[in-house]
XYZ file of C-alpha atoms in Angstrom:
496
model
C 0.646 0.686 53.245
C -1.313 -0.353 50.176
C -5.004 -0.330 49.238
C -5.088 -3.635 47.388
C -6.761 -6.773 48.744
C -4.543 -6.760 51.862
C -4.950 -3.078 52.650
C -8.714 -3.286 52.269
C -8.794 -6.306 54.603
C -6.671 -4.500 57.191
C -8.835 -1.389 57.017
C -12.045 -3.370 57.504
C -10.549 -5.377 60.382
C -9.363 -2.184 62.118
C -12.828 -0.657 61.881
C -14.434 -3.853 63.142
C -12.067 -3.710 66.140
C -13.223 -0.179 66.902
C -10.042 1.478 65.651
C -10.745 4.482 63.421
C -7.510 6.468 63.755
C -5.699 5.035 60.755
C -4.638 6.045 57.266
C -4.068 3.860 54.208
C -1.223 5.087 52.004
C -1.737 4.059 48.381
C 0.638 4.951 45.521
C -2.059 4.689 42.827
C -5.191 6.771 42.352
C -7.731 4.127 43.374
C -8.068 0.910 45.366
C -7.554 -2.608 44.056
C -3.781 -3.010 43.906
C -2.872 -5.264 40.982
C -6.513 -5.251 39.870
C -6.322 -1.488 39.467
C -2.888 -1.373 37.826
C -3.482 -4.303 35.466
C -6.118 -4.019 32.747
C -4.512 -5.855 29.862
C -6.536 -7.907 27.322
C -7.887 -11.186 28.687
C -7.267 -10.410 32.360
C -9.263 -12.626 34.713
C -8.817 -14.536 37.952
C -7.183 -17.943 37.773
C -9.198 -19.514 40.586
C -13.016 -19.634 40.808
C -14.561 -16.301 41.728
C -16.215 -17.772 44.837
C -12.728 -18.375 46.259
C -11.513 -14.902 45.331
C -13.356 -12.708 47.786
C -13.518 -11.716 51.431
C -15.433 -13.774 53.965
C -17.008 -10.540 55.245
C -18.150 -9.436 51.768
C -19.205 -12.485 49.788
C -20.569 -11.685 46.356
C -23.299 -13.934 44.939
C -23.431 -11.939 41.695
C -20.190 -12.900 39.949
C -21.028 -12.977 36.250
C -18.659 -15.861 35.371
C -16.994 -18.811 37.036
C -13.678 -16.940 36.631
C -14.341 -13.216 36.917
C -12.759 -10.697 34.560
C -10.242 -8.132 35.758
C -12.659 -5.178 35.521
C -15.274 -7.085 37.536
C -12.729 -7.914 40.257
C -11.670 -4.255 40.337
C -15.306 -3.179 40.773
C -15.667 -5.674 43.612
C -12.772 -4.117 45.540
C -14.086 -0.619 44.975
C -17.516 -1.700 46.229
C -16.062 -3.294 49.370
C -13.962 -0.208 50.144
C -17.039 1.994 49.769
C -19.329 -0.322 51.721
C -17.014 -0.317 54.740
C -16.195 3.380 54.575
C -12.515 3.115 53.750
C -12.197 5.906 51.179
C -12.002 8.711 53.790
C -9.024 6.883 55.317
C -7.038 6.584 52.057
C -4.340 8.979 50.829
C -3.934 8.300 47.120
C -0.710 9.155 45.325
C 1.233 8.447 48.518
C 4.185 6.241 47.592
C 6.285 5.113 50.565
C 9.964 4.950 49.618
C 11.399 3.930 52.987
C 10.526 3.223 56.615
C 12.629 4.126 59.643
C 12.026 3.033 63.251
C 12.299 5.818 65.854
C 13.282 4.078 69.086
C 12.949 7.170 71.245
C 9.373 7.920 70.169
C 8.272 4.317 69.552
C 6.987 5.105 66.071
C 7.780 4.658 62.398
C 8.863 7.497 60.135
C 7.647 6.894 56.596
C 9.464 8.761 53.817
C 7.240 9.444 50.815
C 8.143 9.958 47.170
C 6.952 13.596 47.238
C 9.618 14.426 49.826
C 7.267 14.532 52.818
C 7.253 12.341 55.898
C 4.516 10.869 58.020
C 4.724 9.055 61.355
C 2.714 6.126 62.639
C 2.645 4.276 65.932
C 1.864 1.023 64.134
C 2.476 0.021 60.520
C 0.828 -2.747 58.521
C 2.589 -3.482 55.247
C -0.050 -4.538 52.735
C 2.000 -4.099 49.576
C 1.123 -7.625 48.475
C 2.969 -10.529 46.908
C 3.961 -8.899 43.623
C 5.671 -5.758 44.813
C 6.497 -4.048 41.526
C 6.939 -4.998 37.839
C 10.450 -5.712 36.634
C 11.293 -2.600 34.642
C 14.390 -4.190 33.122
C 13.727 -7.551 31.427
C 17.468 -8.261 31.397
C 17.710 -8.093 27.593
C 20.393 -5.770 26.162
C 19.602 -2.573 24.266
C 15.946 -2.235 25.225
C 16.300 1.539 24.824
C 17.212 1.076 21.150
C 13.784 -0.288 20.245
C 11.661 2.366 18.482
C 8.317 0.549 18.405
C 5.534 0.394 20.990
C 6.412 -1.178 24.355
C 3.575 -2.595 26.423
C 3.691 -3.911 29.975
C 0.785 -5.816 31.557
C 0.783 -3.370 34.487
C 0.792 -0.253 32.255
C -1.273 -1.330 29.266
C -2.114 1.398 26.763
C -5.718 0.614 25.836
C -5.743 3.337 23.173
C -3.079 1.656 21.049
C -4.705 -0.029 18.031
C -3.373 -3.590 17.651
C -5.249 -4.296 14.438
C -2.975 -5.814 11.823
C 0.177 -5.083 13.807
C 3.283 -7.264 14.125
C 3.381 -8.100 17.827
C 5.829 -9.932 20.095
C 5.213 -11.211 23.611
C 8.267 -11.938 25.751
C 7.447 -14.456 28.479
C 5.019 -17.278 29.038
C 3.772 -16.572 32.562
C 0.233 -15.899 33.748
C -0.197 -12.560 31.970
C 1.200 -13.856 28.664
C -1.117 -16.868 28.809
C -4.089 -14.495 29.024
C -2.885 -11.858 26.556
C -1.847 -14.281 23.783
C -5.273 -15.740 22.890
C -6.988 -12.407 23.540
C -5.088 -10.541 20.820
C -4.143 -13.341 18.386
C -7.246 -12.814 16.262
C -6.750 -9.037 15.992
C -3.078 -8.688 15.168
C -1.384 -9.307 11.841
C 1.215 -11.605 13.388
C 2.036 -12.677 16.918
C 5.374 -14.098 18.058
C 5.693 -15.584 21.541
C 9.239 -15.756 22.879
C 9.469 -18.648 25.325
C 12.302 -19.315 27.748
C 10.444 -21.951 29.773
C 7.241 -23.753 28.706
C 4.372 -23.246 31.104
C 1.825 -25.711 32.421
C -1.486 -24.525 30.999
C -4.703 -26.513 31.270
C -8.070 -25.688 29.663
C -10.313 -23.396 31.696
C -13.988 -23.420 30.742
C -15.485 -20.148 31.902
C -19.275 -20.280 31.680
C -21.547 -17.459 32.718
C -23.254 -17.983 36.075
C -27.039 -18.080 35.542
C -29.263 -15.798 37.608
C -30.866 -18.843 39.209
C -27.471 -19.963 40.506
C -26.715 -16.446 41.740
C -29.973 -16.546 43.674
C -29.045 -19.879 45.261
C -25.612 -18.494 46.189
C -27.358 -15.925 48.375
C -28.253 -18.752 50.757
C -26.478 -17.929 54.043
C -23.400 -20.078 54.554
C -23.492 -21.772 51.144
C -20.536 -19.936 49.590
C -18.498 -20.428 52.745
C -19.222 -24.155 52.670
C -18.220 -24.489 48.997
C -15.009 -22.548 49.528
C -14.242 -24.409 52.745
C -14.602 -27.772 51.028
C -12.017 -26.799 48.424
C -9.648 -25.553 51.119
C -9.885 -28.887 52.926
C -8.519 -30.667 49.839
C -5.645 -28.228 49.292
C -4.852 -28.163 52.993
C -4.699 -31.953 53.178
C -2.221 -32.092 50.276
C 0.094 -29.543 51.925
C -0.076 -31.262 55.294
C 0.633 -34.702 53.834
C 3.601 -33.327 51.919
C 5.073 -31.547 54.948
C 4.623 -34.470 57.355
C 5.640 -37.435 55.201
C 9.166 -38.839 55.787
C 11.626 -37.775 53.100
C 12.497 -41.354 52.028
C 8.851 -41.605 50.962
C 8.557 -38.060 49.636
C 11.407 -38.261 47.122
C 10.277 -41.250 45.003
C 6.634 -40.233 45.311
C 7.217 -36.732 43.959
C 9.413 -38.051 41.153
C 6.656 -40.470 40.131
C 3.951 -37.785 40.363
C 5.926 -35.399 38.150
C 6.704 -38.068 35.550
C 3.062 -39.154 35.382
C 1.848 -35.568 35.099
C 4.265 -34.793 32.254
C 3.107 -37.863 30.319
C -0.488 -36.812 30.802
C 0.257 -33.272 29.652
C 1.917 -34.583 26.481
C -1.246 -36.548 25.734
C -3.372 -33.425 26.216
C -1.098 -31.431 23.907
C -1.593 -34.022 21.154
C -5.291 -33.216 21.271
C -4.857 -29.424 21.287
C -1.753 -28.511 19.238
C -1.376 -29.735 15.642
C 2.320 -29.126 14.919
C 4.507 -31.818 16.557
C 7.508 -29.459 16.842
C 5.418 -26.825 18.562
C 3.950 -29.489 20.852
C 7.431 -30.607 21.850
C 8.482 -27.017 22.564
C 5.379 -26.424 24.700
C 5.981 -29.528 26.834
C 7.432 -28.771 30.295
C 10.265 -30.924 31.614
C 9.422 -30.077 35.223
C 6.652 -30.788 37.684
C 3.256 -29.077 37.561
C 3.698 -27.095 40.784
C 7.389 -26.210 40.408
C 6.378 -23.023 38.599
C 3.079 -21.212 38.781
C 0.655 -23.309 36.716
C -1.837 -21.522 34.510
C -5.262 -22.217 33.066
C -6.564 -20.861 29.783
C -8.373 -22.750 27.049
C -7.260 -20.434 24.262
C -3.518 -20.254 24.952
C -2.471 -23.611 23.519
C -5.031 -23.399 20.719
C -3.556 -20.055 19.636
C -0.461 -21.863 18.336
C -2.628 -23.551 15.700
C -3.209 -20.179 14.036
C -1.238 -19.332 10.913
C -0.320 -15.901 12.297
C 1.102 -17.157 15.632
C 4.725 -18.277 16.001
C 6.509 -19.796 19.006
C 10.216 -18.926 19.293
C 12.432 -20.769 21.766
C 15.835 -19.488 20.605
C 17.211 -17.175 23.329
C 16.932 -13.454 22.732
C 20.284 -11.796 22.086
C 19.200 -8.157 22.107
C 16.683 -5.592 21.011
C 17.198 -3.730 17.765
C 15.685 -0.488 16.542
C 12.987 -2.411 14.657
C 12.503 -5.496 16.822
C 14.349 -8.432 18.375
C 17.422 -10.419 17.391
C 17.842 -13.985 18.663
C 21.120 -15.801 19.219
C 20.680 -17.821 16.015
C 21.173 -14.562 14.101
C 17.541 -14.070 13.079
C 16.145 -10.557 13.457
C 12.385 -10.066 13.515
C 10.651 -6.736 13.149
C 7.751 -5.762 15.431
C 5.393 -2.826 15.722
C 4.746 -3.680 19.371
C 6.551 -5.717 22.031
C 4.831 -6.895 25.225
C 7.195 -7.295 28.188
C 5.441 -10.033 30.184
C 8.610 -10.611 32.188
C 7.316 -10.737 35.739
C 7.457 -8.952 39.082
C 9.696 -8.429 42.049
C 8.144 -10.897 44.502
C 7.902 -10.808 48.306
C 9.783 -14.103 48.651
C 13.015 -12.834 47.037
C 15.668 -11.211 49.263
C 16.584 -8.877 46.379
C 13.129 -7.278 46.618
C 14.113 -5.704 49.951
C 16.678 -3.192 48.792
C 19.127 -1.655 51.296
C 17.638 1.371 53.026
C 14.029 0.388 52.338
C 13.236 -0.628 55.948
C 15.472 0.295 58.897
C 14.449 -1.296 62.204
C 15.742 -1.556 65.773
C 19.377 -0.646 66.368
C 19.652 0.475 62.749
C 19.241 -3.048 61.354
C 18.510 -2.933 57.626
C 15.817 -5.433 56.627
C 17.337 -5.988 53.184
C 20.765 -6.788 54.604
C 19.207 -8.960 57.318
C 17.327 -11.083 54.787
C 20.410 -11.363 52.589
C 22.568 -12.564 55.484
C 20.063 -14.672 57.426
C 17.421 -15.672 54.890
C 13.778 -14.645 54.793
C 11.939 -15.336 58.024
C 9.151 -13.945 60.189
C 7.029 -15.164 63.092
C 3.772 -16.517 61.625
C 4.972 -14.822 58.394
C 4.055 -11.365 59.748
C 6.448 -10.145 62.489
C 10.169 -9.784 63.158
C 11.917 -8.852 66.444
C 13.913 -6.177 64.617
C 10.701 -4.496 63.383
C 8.578 -3.430 66.387
C 5.055 -2.177 65.852
C 5.058 -3.533 62.308
C 3.355 -6.459 60.570
C 3.544 -7.705 56.972
C 0.413 -9.270 55.521
C 2.282 -11.201 52.812
C 5.585 -12.202 54.351
C 7.998 -15.145 54.343
C 6.286 -18.560 54.228
C 2.823 -17.025 54.008
C 0.863 -18.464 51.074
C -1.067 -21.463 52.361
C -2.862 -22.704 49.249
C -5.938 -20.478 49.478
C -7.021 -17.474 47.464
C -5.286 -14.225 48.348
C -8.252 -12.790 50.221
C -8.563 -15.694 52.626
C -5.001 -15.470 53.817
C -4.599 -11.661 53.921
C -7.712 -11.686 56.077
C -6.063 -13.933 58.638
C -2.738 -12.075 58.604
C -4.680 -8.813 59.018
C -6.480 -10.455 61.951
C -3.073 -11.175 63.506
C -1.897 -7.569 63.151
C -5.142 -6.073 64.439
C -5.256 -8.511 67.374
C -1.740 -7.464 68.438
C -2.517 -3.754 67.957
C -5.763 -4.068 69.929
C -3.938 -5.750 72.817
C -1.314 -2.999 72.814
C -4.054 -0.377 73.002
C -5.740 -2.285 75.829
C -2.474 -2.266 77.795
C -1.610 1.295 76.879
C 1.576 0.004 75.276
C 3.490 2.054 72.726
C 5.898 -0.756 71.817
C 5.049 -4.251 70.540
C 7.647 -6.704 69.248
C 7.727 -10.435 68.808
C 10.145 -12.043 71.255
C 13.304 -13.451 69.732
C 12.740 -16.835 71.356
C 9.190 -17.136 69.969
C 10.348 -16.049 66.523
C 13.262 -18.485 66.437
C 11.151 -21.422 67.624
C 8.544 -20.713 64.943
C 11.099 -20.305 62.161
C 12.852 -23.548 63.103
C 9.526 -25.392 62.989
C 8.365 -23.921 59.673
C 11.761 -24.511 58.070
C 11.681 -28.154 59.152
C 8.197 -28.630 57.694
C 9.406 -27.087 54.424
C 11.970 -29.814 53.719
C 9.793 -31.628 51.185
C 8.967 -28.408 49.357
C 12.643 -27.431 49.214
C 13.479 -30.842 47.778
C 10.781 -30.467 45.142
C 11.769 -26.945 44.109
C 15.518 -26.817 44.746
C 16.536 -30.391 43.833
C 13.962 -32.270 41.775
C 13.049 -29.187 39.730
C 16.183 -27.105 40.278
C 16.588 -26.496 36.535
C 13.424 -24.463 36.132
C 13.283 -20.729 36.977
C 10.444 -20.073 39.411
C 9.543 -17.506 42.028
C 8.429 -20.388 44.282
C 12.186 -20.858 44.887
C 14.197 -17.760 45.698
C 17.835 -16.930 44.947
C 18.874 -18.526 48.246
C 17.357 -21.854 47.209
C 14.551 -21.598 49.739
C 10.801 -21.983 49.236
C 9.772 -18.932 51.275
C 6.708 -18.333 49.078
C 4.747 -21.246 50.540
C 3.632 -21.981 54.110
C 3.994 -25.784 54.306
C 1.783 -26.351 57.358
C -1.479 -25.626 55.543
C -4.324 -23.118 55.644
C -6.268 -24.163 58.726
C -3.215 -24.425 60.970
C -2.172 -20.973 59.801
C -5.610 -19.515 60.495
C -5.693 -20.978 64.002
C -2.213 -19.614 64.713
C -3.077 -16.097 63.538
C -6.269 -16.016 65.575
C -4.891 -17.612 68.759
C -1.215 -16.737 69.056
C -0.319 -16.243 72.732
C 0.269 -12.652 73.731
C 3.225 -13.916 75.747
C 5.018 -14.404 72.417
C 5.137 -10.611 72.171
C 6.790 -8.060 74.444
C 4.796 -4.943 75.243
C 6.297 -1.752 76.639
C 5.369 1.863 77.311
C 7.400 4.859 76.213
C 8.650 6.669 79.291
C 10.282 9.747 77.771
């Protein structure tokens, strides 16, 4: 399910394993996932392009250090074509719910068009950001008569020139949109609930000579691997250090980082009141940090305003804040975020029904998010999730959906070898893994749920847990996905 980065990885891995009897169900009309749906102004990757690609399809021809959204979209299309995935994809196929059929050992998938399809095995590759939040939680949105824009549904034909524009939110998409349109619009007002960490991001073009050098076999892998070693070491140190050491260390790191950020703001933002409003009072990794050279500089423009007063409601002509001020806007951008895989609320009742009628949404609400190696649950036989609880391990998305796809395909291949129609992780193996990963996550929970409890962040879910991040690091995760013992799973054959 899904033809974004995860679905493409799963499709390639299935073909490499000699499995051709599969279909990829994709709700959109082309591959790429978020890189197909999002095409707003200024869109680009927030990690170097060399780290944002598959190991089996390295691209030496990235035009910039941080590739643009259209270039990343073209990359995914090229990979899907190169590995022959398009004949396997059903576009416009939106899965509304999944139901396990115990008698037939298969999944029944209910689609938005009213049809059903069945599958022996299911790989959920819907990604980390499941769907945009349609409701920003601000009263009377329907009363607004101007143009509404969402990063995931951007109307490129709308002429921004000279318009009065508002952006609600200061997350990753807002940080990219703001400097991209500030010079075109008549006025731009950014409504900020929480200041974001945003550091300069030089983005030079990659010369042809460098692209030629990057074709050297193994060079890109070595560069990417070196960066992963650093990130991996930081995660492992954090998860293995005794808490009496962790607490004062993290407090000192955050305090030092905030002082350093204030100093940087003095160099980049002229107005002292604006600088103060842009200064975070939380640690640099408590909320997704961003990088964009133009974002902070945009607040030096005469036509850009930062508003920190809470929004009371929409009006027919614009937005009213709680201080009684009403501002009129021709266009409002709702950069208010996504439903994320790490939130229990994302898994609505009835979405996934597993063994013995257990509802995944209710299970996560009652027991917390959990999954063996982030991909498998005992209540969900024959099913793996590529971006599941405690999955992100500090790498780019492609590197870790590759290894979770490897896990799923390895289990499916073993089932086929045995002639098994039923594969489920054993309860004992699942519980032992979850206990271990939860214990390693103590430092991260302290950082997100205690030290930085005041800041809203999808790194901490509504249950106060840090299920977004896998605290044991990238390399340990990769080894586990490639070498998990088959004895951790139970295999069975349908007899009726």
